mmCIF file of C-alpha atoms in Angstrom:
data_model
loop_
_atom_site.group_PDB
_atom_site.id
_atom_site.type_symbol
_atom_site.label_atom_id
_atom_site.label_comp_id
_atom_site.label_asym_id
_atom_site.label_seq_id
_atom_site.Cartn_x
_atom_site.Cartn_y
_atom_site.Cartn_z
ATOM 1 C CA UNK A 14 -46.453 -54.264 -176.799
ATOM 2 C CA UNK A 15 -46.067 -51.480 -179.326
ATOM 3 C CA UNK A 16 -43.785 -49.052 -177.513
ATOM 4 C CA UNK A 17 -45.588 -46.138 -179.221
ATOM 5 C CA UNK A 18 -48.864 -47.230 -177.669
ATOM 6 C CA UNK A 19 -49.181 -45.216 -174.453
ATOM 7 C CA UNK A 20 -52.946 -44.791 -174.594
ATOM 8 C CA UNK A 21 -53.441 -47.602 -172.110
ATOM 9 C CA UNK A 22 -51.898 -45.448 -169.378
ATOM 10 C CA UNK A 23 -54.280 -42.520 -169.733
ATOM 11 C CA UNK A 24 -53.246 -38.874 -169.765
ATOM 12 C CA UNK A 25 -51.056 -39.089 -166.659
ATOM 13 C CA UNK A 26 -48.717 -41.919 -165.717
ATOM 14 C CA UNK A 27 -45.415 -42.731 -164.075
ATOM 15 C CA UNK A 28 -42.252 -43.513 -165.978
ATOM 16 C CA UNK A 29 -41.818 -46.635 -163.846
ATOM 17 C CA UNK A 30 -45.203 -48.015 -164.915
ATOM 18 C CA UNK A 31 -44.516 -47.311 -168.581
ATOM 19 C CA UNK A 32 -41.064 -48.934 -168.467
ATOM 20 C CA UNK A 33 -42.458 -52.025 -166.747
ATOM 21 C CA UNK A 34 -44.848 -52.391 -169.692
ATOM 22 C CA UNK A 35 -42.097 -52.145 -172.269
ATOM 23 C CA UNK A 36 -42.192 -48.477 -173.256
ATOM 24 C CA UNK A 37 -38.732 -47.327 -174.319
ATOM 25 C CA UNK A 38 -36.873 -44.427 -172.717
ATOM 26 C CA UNK A 39 -36.773 -42.740 -176.100
ATOM 27 C CA UNK A 40 -40.570 -42.833 -176.380
ATOM 28 C CA UNK A 41 -40.876 -41.283 -172.929
ATOM 29 C CA UNK A 42 -38.615 -38.408 -174.021
ATOM 30 C CA UNK A 43 -40.732 -37.429 -177.033
ATOM 31 C CA UNK A 44 -42.140 -33.920 -177.181
ATOM 32 C CA UNK A 45 -45.784 -35.056 -177.054
ATOM 33 C CA UNK A 46 -45.208 -35.874 -173.382
ATOM 34 C CA UNK A 47 -44.605 -33.278 -170.671
ATOM 35 C CA UNK A 48 -42.630 -34.037 -167.510
ATOM 36 C CA UNK A 49 -44.264 -31.996 -164.720
ATOM 37 C CA UNK A 50 -42.190 -33.939 -162.173
ATOM 38 C CA UNK A 51 -39.239 -36.274 -162.514
ATOM 39 C CA UNK A 52 -40.695 -39.722 -163.137
ATOM 40 C CA UNK A 53 -44.106 -38.425 -164.290
ATOM 41 C CA UNK A 54 -45.435 -37.994 -167.827
ATOM 42 C CA UNK A 55 -48.471 -35.992 -168.922
ATOM 43 C CA UNK A 56 -49.804 -36.025 -172.468
ATOM 44 C CA UNK A 57 -49.473 -32.549 -173.948
ATOM 45 C CA UNK A 58 -52.840 -32.872 -175.697
ATOM 46 C CA UNK A 59 -54.498 -33.476 -172.307
ATOM 47 C CA UNK A 60 -55.952 -30.718 -170.158
ATOM 48 C CA UNK A 61 -53.285 -28.950 -168.111
ATOM 49 C CA UNK A 62 -54.381 -29.193 -164.440
ATOM 50 C CA UNK A 63 -53.017 -25.683 -163.800
ATOM 51 C CA UNK A 64 -54.166 -24.042 -167.023
ATOM 52 C CA UNK A 65 -57.448 -22.456 -165.926
ATOM 53 C CA UNK A 66 -56.498 -21.465 -162.397
ATOM 54 C CA UNK A 67 -55.776 -17.862 -163.401
ATOM 55 C CA UNK A 68 -59.508 -17.484 -164.079
ATOM 56 C CA UNK A 69 -60.141 -17.865 -160.342
ATOM 57 C CA UNK A 70 -60.276 -14.317 -158.890
ATOM 58 C CA UNK A 71 -59.828 -15.349 -155.247
ATOM 59 C CA UNK A 72 -56.075 -15.806 -154.599
ATOM 60 C CA UNK A 73 -56.724 -18.049 -151.574
ATOM 61 C CA UNK A 74 -58.848 -20.393 -153.664
ATOM 62 C CA UNK A 75 -56.379 -20.199 -156.541
ATOM 63 C CA UNK A 76 -53.498 -21.348 -154.359
ATOM 64 C CA UNK A 77 -55.609 -24.113 -152.839
ATOM 65 C CA UNK A 78 -56.615 -25.398 -156.270
ATOM 66 C CA UNK A 79 -53.018 -25.249 -157.488
ATOM 67 C CA UNK A 80 -51.748 -27.330 -154.565
ATOM 68 C CA UNK A 81 -54.410 -29.981 -155.144
ATOM 69 C CA UNK A 82 -53.737 -30.047 -158.901
ATOM 70 C CA UNK A 83 -50.014 -30.492 -158.287
ATOM 71 C CA UNK A 84 -50.698 -33.277 -155.791
ATOM 72 C CA UNK A 85 -52.844 -35.131 -158.327
ATOM 73 C CA UNK A 86 -50.063 -34.928 -160.894
ATOM 74 C CA UNK A 87 -47.366 -36.037 -158.452
ATOM 75 C CA UNK A 88 -49.558 -38.884 -157.171
ATOM 76 C CA UNK A 89 -48.714 -40.787 -160.366
ATOM 77 C CA UNK A 90 -45.254 -41.449 -158.881
ATOM 78 C CA UNK A 91 -46.037 -41.241 -155.156
ATOM 79 C CA UNK A 92 -44.063 -43.914 -153.292
ATOM 80 C CA UNK A 93 -46.216 -46.445 -151.437
ATOM 81 C CA UNK A 94 -44.835 -45.192 -148.119
ATOM 82 C CA UNK A 95 -45.205 -41.482 -148.890
ATOM 83 C CA UNK A 96 -48.140 -39.149 -148.329
ATOM 84 C CA UNK A 97 -49.045 -35.492 -148.772
ATOM 85 C CA UNK A 98 -48.650 -33.305 -145.695
ATOM 86 C CA UNK A 99 -48.393 -29.752 -144.332
ATOM 87 C CA UNK A 100 -49.879 -27.006 -146.573
ATOM 88 C CA UNK A 101 -50.523 -29.490 -149.371
ATOM 89 C CA UNK A 102 -52.570 -31.694 -147.053
ATOM 90 C CA UNK A 103 -54.521 -28.717 -145.721
ATOM 91 C CA UNK A 104 -55.482 -27.753 -149.268
ATOM 92 C CA UNK A 105 -56.533 -31.324 -150.077
ATOM 93 C CA UNK A 106 -58.870 -31.081 -147.071
ATOM 94 C CA UNK A 107 -60.127 -27.745 -148.503
ATOM 95 C CA UNK A 108 -58.942 -25.956 -145.372
ATOM 96 C CA UNK A 109 -58.128 -22.233 -145.109
ATOM 97 C CA UNK A 110 -54.485 -21.150 -145.256
ATOM 98 C CA UNK A 111 -52.690 -17.803 -145.422
ATOM 99 C CA UNK A 112 -51.370 -16.769 -148.820
ATOM 100 C CA UNK A 113 -47.845 -17.889 -149.717
ATOM 101 C CA UNK A 114 -45.386 -15.407 -151.220
ATOM 102 C CA UNK A 115 -41.926 -15.645 -152.755
ATOM 103 C CA UNK A 116 -38.843 -14.221 -151.049
ATOM 104 C CA UNK A 117 -39.312 -11.181 -153.295
ATOM 105 C CA UNK A 118 -42.831 -10.719 -151.944
ATOM 106 C CA UNK A 119 -44.676 -11.914 -155.042
ATOM 107 C CA UNK A 120 -47.752 -14.136 -154.746
ATOM 108 C CA UNK A 121 -46.848 -17.730 -155.599
ATOM 109 C CA UNK A 122 -48.876 -19.214 -158.426
ATOM 110 C CA UNK A 123 -49.333 -22.668 -159.931
ATOM 111 C CA UNK A 124 -46.275 -24.888 -160.038
ATOM 112 C CA UNK A 125 -44.246 -22.356 -158.023
ATOM 113 C CA UNK A 126 -46.098 -23.390 -154.876
ATOM 114 C CA UNK A 127 -44.119 -25.994 -152.897
ATOM 115 C CA UNK A 128 -45.579 -29.494 -152.761
ATOM 116 C CA UNK A 129 -45.152 -31.137 -149.351
ATOM 117 C CA UNK A 130 -44.547 -34.899 -149.281
ATOM 118 C CA UNK A 131 -43.744 -36.869 -146.120
ATOM 119 C CA UNK A 132 -42.377 -40.283 -145.232
ATOM 120 C CA UNK A 133 -42.647 -42.121 -141.940
ATOM 121 C CA UNK A 134 -40.470 -44.755 -140.355
ATOM 122 C CA UNK A 135 -37.709 -46.198 -142.546
ATOM 123 C CA UNK A 136 -39.379 -45.334 -145.855
ATOM 124 C CA UNK A 137 -36.941 -43.642 -148.289
ATOM 125 C CA UNK A 138 -36.907 -39.866 -147.932
ATOM 126 C CA UNK A 139 -39.012 -38.147 -150.619
ATOM 127 C CA UNK A 140 -36.783 -36.329 -153.110
ATOM 128 C CA UNK A 141 -37.792 -34.652 -156.357
ATOM 129 C CA UNK A 142 -37.501 -31.243 -157.940
ATOM 130 C CA UNK A 143 -40.462 -29.106 -156.914
ATOM 131 C CA UNK A 144 -41.292 -30.882 -153.659
ATOM 132 C CA UNK A 145 -40.443 -30.266 -150.017
ATOM 133 C CA UNK A 146 -39.706 -33.558 -148.304
ATOM 134 C CA UNK A 147 -40.347 -34.360 -144.645
ATOM 135 C CA UNK A 148 -39.837 -37.326 -142.354
ATOM 136 C CA UNK A 149 -41.902 -38.120 -139.282
ATOM 137 C CA UNK A 150 -42.366 -40.947 -136.819
ATOM 138 C CA UNK A 151 -45.366 -43.201 -137.372
ATOM 139 C CA UNK A 152 -46.488 -42.439 -133.821
ATOM 140 C CA UNK A 153 -46.659 -38.711 -134.625
ATOM 141 C CA UNK A 154 -48.942 -38.851 -137.627
ATOM 142 C CA UNK A 155 -52.085 -40.435 -139.021
ATOM 143 C CA UNK A 156 -52.738 -41.088 -142.696
ATOM 144 C CA UNK A 157 -56.035 -41.097 -144.573
ATOM 145 C CA UNK A 158 -57.158 -41.374 -148.179
ATOM 146 C CA UNK A 159 -59.207 -38.346 -149.168
ATOM 147 C CA UNK A 160 -60.550 -37.667 -152.642
ATOM 148 C CA UNK A 161 -58.255 -40.373 -153.979
ATOM 149 C CA UNK A 162 -55.086 -38.915 -152.430
ATOM 150 C CA UNK A 163 -53.001 -40.316 -149.554
ATOM 151 C CA UNK A 164 -52.760 -37.520 -147.031
ATOM 152 C CA UNK A 165 -52.248 -36.771 -143.349
ATOM 153 C CA UNK A 166 -55.452 -36.736 -141.303
ATOM 154 C CA UNK A 167 -56.945 -33.327 -140.455
ATOM 155 C CA UNK A 168 -55.623 -33.511 -136.882
ATOM 156 C CA UNK A 169 -52.145 -34.579 -138.049
ATOM 157 C CA UNK A 170 -52.192 -31.865 -140.704
ATOM 158 C CA UNK A 171 -52.988 -29.222 -138.090
ATOM 159 C CA UNK A 172 -50.196 -30.203 -135.705
ATOM 160 C CA UNK A 173 -47.684 -30.227 -138.581
ATOM 161 C CA UNK A 174 -48.256 -26.520 -139.270
ATOM 162 C CA UNK A 175 -46.818 -24.995 -136.110
ATOM 163 C CA UNK A 176 -44.867 -22.465 -138.191
ATOM 164 C CA UNK A 177 -48.118 -20.631 -138.979
ATOM 165 C CA UNK A 178 -49.271 -17.713 -136.848
ATOM 166 C CA UNK A 179 -51.595 -18.312 -133.918
ATOM 167 C CA UNK A 180 -54.377 -16.538 -135.819
ATOM 168 C CA UNK A 181 -53.984 -18.813 -138.846
ATOM 169 C CA UNK A 182 -53.755 -21.935 -136.671
ATOM 170 C CA UNK A 183 -57.019 -21.010 -134.955
ATOM 171 C CA UNK A 184 -58.790 -20.430 -138.280
ATOM 172 C CA UNK A 185 -57.492 -23.785 -139.523
ATOM 173 C CA UNK A 186 -58.529 -25.537 -136.305
ATOM 174 C CA UNK A 187 -61.972 -23.902 -136.382
ATOM 175 C CA UNK A 188 -62.466 -25.351 -139.860
ATOM 176 C CA UNK A 189 -61.361 -28.859 -138.935
ATOM 177 C CA UNK A 190 -63.366 -28.949 -135.690
ATOM 178 C CA UNK A 191 -66.625 -27.420 -136.920
ATOM 179 C CA UNK A 192 -69.708 -29.219 -135.617
ATOM 180 C CA UNK A 193 -72.677 -29.223 -137.950
ATOM 181 C CA UNK A 194 -75.410 -28.255 -135.520
ATOM 182 C CA UNK A 195 -79.125 -27.955 -136.193
ATOM 183 C CA UNK A 196 -80.527 -24.567 -137.159
ATOM 184 C CA UNK A 197 -82.813 -22.802 -139.600
ATOM 185 C CA UNK A 198 -82.178 -24.107 -143.120
ATOM 186 C CA UNK A 199 -78.792 -25.560 -142.273
ATOM 187 C CA UNK A 200 -77.348 -28.345 -144.366
ATOM 188 C CA UNK A 201 -75.442 -31.453 -143.317
ATOM 189 C CA UNK A 202 -76.817 -31.344 -139.769
ATOM 190 C CA UNK A 203 -75.108 -33.973 -137.635
ATOM 191 C CA UNK A 204 -72.154 -34.421 -139.977
ATOM 192 C CA UNK A 205 -69.073 -35.381 -138.000
ATOM 193 C CA UNK A 206 -66.266 -32.820 -137.704
ATOM 194 C CA UNK A 207 -63.096 -33.554 -139.646
ATOM 195 C CA UNK A 208 -61.155 -33.519 -136.375
ATOM 196 C CA UNK A 209 -61.675 -32.899 -132.691
ATOM 197 C CA UNK A 210 -59.739 -30.762 -130.257
ATOM 198 C CA UNK A 211 -58.983 -33.934 -128.286
ATOM 199 C CA UNK A 212 -57.418 -35.609 -131.359
ATOM 200 C CA UNK A 213 -55.267 -32.567 -132.005
ATOM 201 C CA UNK A 214 -54.153 -32.373 -128.385
ATOM 202 C CA UNK A 215 -53.260 -36.073 -128.331
ATOM 203 C CA UNK A 216 -51.090 -35.781 -131.456
ATOM 204 C CA UNK A 217 -49.533 -32.553 -130.202
ATOM 205 C CA UNK A 218 -48.464 -34.170 -126.944
ATOM 206 C CA UNK A 219 -47.244 -37.389 -128.606
ATOM 207 C CA UNK A 220 -43.792 -35.951 -129.297
ATOM 208 C CA UNK A 221 -41.737 -32.920 -130.231
ATOM 209 C CA UNK A 222 -43.344 -30.461 -132.658
ATOM 210 C CA UNK A 223 -42.192 -27.320 -134.398
ATOM 211 C CA UNK A 224 -44.077 -24.400 -132.896
ATOM 212 C CA UNK A 225 -45.432 -26.488 -130.015
ATOM 213 C CA UNK A 226 -46.014 -23.466 -127.768
ATOM 214 C CA UNK A 227 -47.934 -21.684 -130.519
ATOM 215 C CA UNK A 228 -49.963 -24.815 -131.242
ATOM 216 C CA UNK A 229 -50.927 -25.113 -127.562
ATOM 217 C CA UNK A 230 -51.932 -21.455 -127.468
ATOM 218 C CA UNK A 231 -54.062 -21.864 -130.592
ATOM 219 C CA UNK A 232 -55.647 -25.073 -129.347
ATOM 220 C CA UNK A 233 -57.276 -23.238 -126.442
ATOM 221 C CA UNK A 234 -58.745 -20.661 -128.846
ATOM 222 C CA UNK A 235 -60.373 -23.080 -131.304
ATOM 223 C CA UNK A 236 -64.175 -23.091 -131.358
ATOM 224 C CA UNK A 237 -66.582 -25.581 -132.931
ATOM 225 C CA UNK A 238 -69.142 -23.134 -134.364
ATOM 226 C CA UNK A 239 -67.092 -20.887 -136.666
ATOM 227 C CA UNK A 240 -67.968 -21.098 -140.342
ATOM 228 C CA UNK A 241 -65.224 -19.083 -142.021
ATOM 229 C CA UNK A 242 -61.630 -17.993 -141.398
ATOM 230 C CA UNK A 243 -62.654 -14.332 -141.466
ATOM 231 C CA UNK A 244 -65.182 -14.944 -138.671
ATOM 232 C CA UNK A 245 -62.381 -16.593 -136.714
ATOM 233 C CA UNK A 246 -60.127 -13.579 -137.235
ATOM 234 C CA UNK A 247 -62.820 -11.127 -136.114
ATOM 235 C CA UNK A 248 -63.408 -13.176 -132.955
ATOM 236 C CA UNK A 249 -59.698 -13.255 -132.142
ATOM 237 C CA UNK A 250 -59.367 -9.494 -132.601
ATOM 238 C CA UNK A 251 -62.240 -8.841 -130.195
ATOM 239 C CA UNK A 252 -61.203 -11.361 -127.547
ATOM 240 C CA UNK A 253 -57.555 -10.350 -127.838
ATOM 241 C CA UNK A 254 -58.550 -6.768 -127.043
ATOM 242 C CA UNK A 255 -60.302 -7.876 -123.866
ATOM 243 C CA UNK A 256 -63.895 -7.743 -125.101
ATOM 244 C CA UNK A 257 -66.343 -10.523 -124.166
ATOM 245 C CA UNK A 258 -66.335 -13.491 -126.529
ATOM 246 C CA UNK A 259 -69.304 -13.326 -128.926
ATOM 247 C CA UNK A 260 -71.556 -16.224 -129.814
ATOM 248 C CA UNK A 261 -71.005 -17.740 -133.247
ATOM 249 C CA UNK A 262 -73.533 -18.240 -136.035
ATOM 250 C CA UNK A 263 -76.579 -17.489 -133.945
ATOM 251 C CA UNK A 264 -80.099 -17.812 -135.382
ATOM 252 C CA UNK A 265 -82.070 -14.628 -134.643
ATOM 253 C CA UNK A 266 -85.880 -14.410 -134.501
ATOM 254 C CA UNK A 267 -88.194 -11.435 -134.167
ATOM 255 C CA UNK A 268 -90.683 -10.820 -131.340
ATOM 256 C CA UNK A 269 -93.184 -13.147 -133.033
ATOM 257 C CA UNK A 270 -90.672 -15.945 -133.319
ATOM 258 C CA UNK A 271 -90.131 -15.514 -137.046
ATOM 259 C CA UNK A 272 -86.654 -16.271 -138.334
ATOM 260 C CA UNK A 273 -84.718 -13.165 -139.386
ATOM 261 C CA UNK A 274 -81.331 -14.624 -140.154
ATOM 262 C CA UNK A 275 -78.173 -16.285 -138.919
ATOM 263 C CA UNK A 276 -75.629 -13.843 -137.493
ATOM 264 C CA UNK A 277 -71.877 -14.456 -137.869
ATOM 265 C CA UNK A 278 -71.039 -13.194 -134.370
ATOM 266 C CA UNK A 279 -73.509 -11.955 -131.780
ATOM 267 C CA UNK A 280 -73.858 -10.581 -128.282
ATOM 268 C CA UNK A 281 -77.387 -11.768 -127.583
ATOM 269 C CA UNK A 282 -77.937 -9.879 -124.343
ATOM 270 C CA UNK A 283 -76.957 -6.555 -125.892
ATOM 271 C CA UNK A 284 -78.540 -7.351 -129.292
ATOM 272 C CA UNK A 285 -75.329 -6.569 -131.141
ATOM 273 C CA UNK A 286 -74.605 -8.436 -134.374
ATOM 274 C CA UNK A 287 -71.276 -8.494 -136.202
ATOM 275 C CA UNK A 288 -71.336 -9.502 -139.852
ATOM 276 C CA UNK A 289 -68.315 -10.113 -142.060
ATOM 277 C CA UNK A 290 -68.979 -8.992 -145.630
ATOM 278 C CA UNK A 291 -66.806 -10.882 -148.073
ATOM 279 C CA UNK A 292 -66.976 -11.173 -151.855
ATOM 280 C CA UNK A 293 -70.726 -11.161 -152.542
ATOM 281 C CA UNK A 294 -72.562 -10.501 -155.775
ATOM 282 C CA UNK A 295 -76.057 -10.260 -157.176
ATOM 283 C CA UNK A 296 -78.748 -12.152 -155.306
ATOM 284 C CA UNK A 297 -76.440 -12.922 -152.370
ATOM 285 C CA UNK A 298 -75.696 -9.225 -151.855
ATOM 286 C CA UNK A 299 -79.392 -8.325 -152.070
ATOM 287 C CA UNK A 300 -80.302 -11.021 -149.536
ATOM 288 C CA UNK A 301 -77.635 -9.739 -147.126
ATOM 289 C CA UNK A 302 -78.951 -6.176 -147.419
ATOM 290 C CA UNK A 303 -82.492 -7.326 -146.595
ATOM 291 C CA UNK A 304 -81.315 -9.509 -143.709
ATOM 292 C CA UNK A 305 -79.303 -6.726 -142.091
ATOM 293 C CA UNK A 306 -82.196 -4.296 -142.528
ATOM 294 C CA UNK A 307 -84.522 -6.786 -140.801
ATOM 295 C CA UNK A 308 -82.075 -7.143 -137.910
ATOM 296 C CA UNK A 309 -81.920 -3.390 -137.424
ATOM 297 C CA UNK A 310 -85.715 -3.133 -137.626
ATOM 298 C CA UNK A 311 -85.898 -5.741 -134.843
ATOM 299 C CA UNK A 312 -83.775 -3.546 -132.586
ATOM 300 C CA UNK A 313 -80.340 -4.981 -133.259
ATOM 301 C CA UNK A 314 -77.171 -2.957 -133.700
ATOM 302 C CA UNK A 315 -75.351 -4.373 -136.720
ATOM 303 C CA UNK A 316 -71.632 -3.824 -137.271
ATOM 304 C CA UNK A 317 -70.502 -4.696 -140.779
ATOM 305 C CA UNK A 318 -66.894 -5.825 -141.093
ATOM 306 C CA UNK A 319 -65.036 -5.620 -144.391
ATOM 307 C CA UNK A 320 -61.495 -6.677 -145.264
ATOM 308 C CA UNK A 321 -60.211 -3.071 -144.919
ATOM 309 C CA UNK A 322 -61.806 -2.762 -141.466
ATOM 310 C CA UNK A 323 -60.293 -6.082 -140.375
ATOM 311 C CA UNK A 324 -56.906 -4.606 -141.261
ATOM 312 C CA UNK A 325 -57.680 -1.811 -138.757
ATOM 313 C CA UNK A 326 -58.293 -3.923 -135.633
ATOM 314 C CA UNK A 327 -58.322 -0.984 -133.209
ATOM 315 C CA UNK A 328 -61.168 0.663 -135.114
ATOM 316 C CA UNK A 329 -63.082 -2.630 -135.226
ATOM 317 C CA UNK A 330 -62.700 -3.036 -131.459
ATOM 318 C CA UNK A 331 -63.710 0.589 -130.879
ATOM 319 C CA UNK A 332 -66.954 0.141 -132.831
ATOM 320 C CA UNK A 333 -67.897 -3.090 -131.073
ATOM 321 C CA UNK A 334 -67.018 -1.704 -127.644
ATOM 322 C CA UNK A 335 -69.165 1.376 -128.312
ATOM 323 C CA UNK A 336 -72.104 -0.820 -129.351
ATOM 324 C CA UNK A 337 -71.708 -2.800 -126.125
ATOM 325 C CA UNK A 338 -71.490 0.362 -124.049
ATOM 326 C CA UNK A 339 -67.938 -0.416 -122.963
ATOM 327 C CA UNK A 340 -65.062 2.019 -122.663
ATOM 328 C CA UNK A 341 -62.130 1.345 -124.957
ATOM 329 C CA UNK A 342 -58.913 3.307 -125.314
#
């Protein structure tokens, strides 16, 4: 073939594939090709997978998107026995993670985020600049293909992240184990959870794990009805302070049986609702204002939780305890 003809490979391809089809090493070193990883070539006139991520205002989403973009690029040279794992796998499953920072305390962006690649059994250890390699026993993991990428299963991903805090492990487990129950206007009713607590427990007990004690602690705190990591954090703050555990995502109706809204966390008997207010704009903000007003008109006490309040857990607990008529010091 014409060694200048690389169009047949698309925008992204491995050096190995190109060499097998007769492309010279010199052609692969030309400046019209970028080398995002050793053994990978990306046409410079193609869209950069990381180029538009700075437009994303949410740093959590920005890091998630960057990990997935990096995985897609690296997948061009992914060994047949290798798979994405740890934080990279969690992001491929669109799961919530804490922000990652550099040693200097700066938020990691784009290609600076580590890419986690694992091997099992006697497969060669994954080595390349920009990746963190891992090895595991086949009996301690499970591999799936998700969105075109070879990745650890949700349960295997969760048990691999024992270095995270208990709070972050619970939020991650809540996401993986969510059950899509019926309710007013809810979508995807009956959809299977990505993982179950039983699957996680089985993999956790299959062998030695980093952070095993923390994983076991978190496993007992995972719930199947949480819809966001912030809801999970609010619940953990309240329960950790000794308050009763609230119900999660409860549909509330007025005295005539008319639907008012779904409440993030609720104490039904005391008619106390706890709502986490994240980044909302326009119509969403207006709808939330009307919903909370309707709850109050129906006799509910509504406690609104913002990110600054969540960073003051004692004040959050004090407000909820007061609404419940409980003493808190």
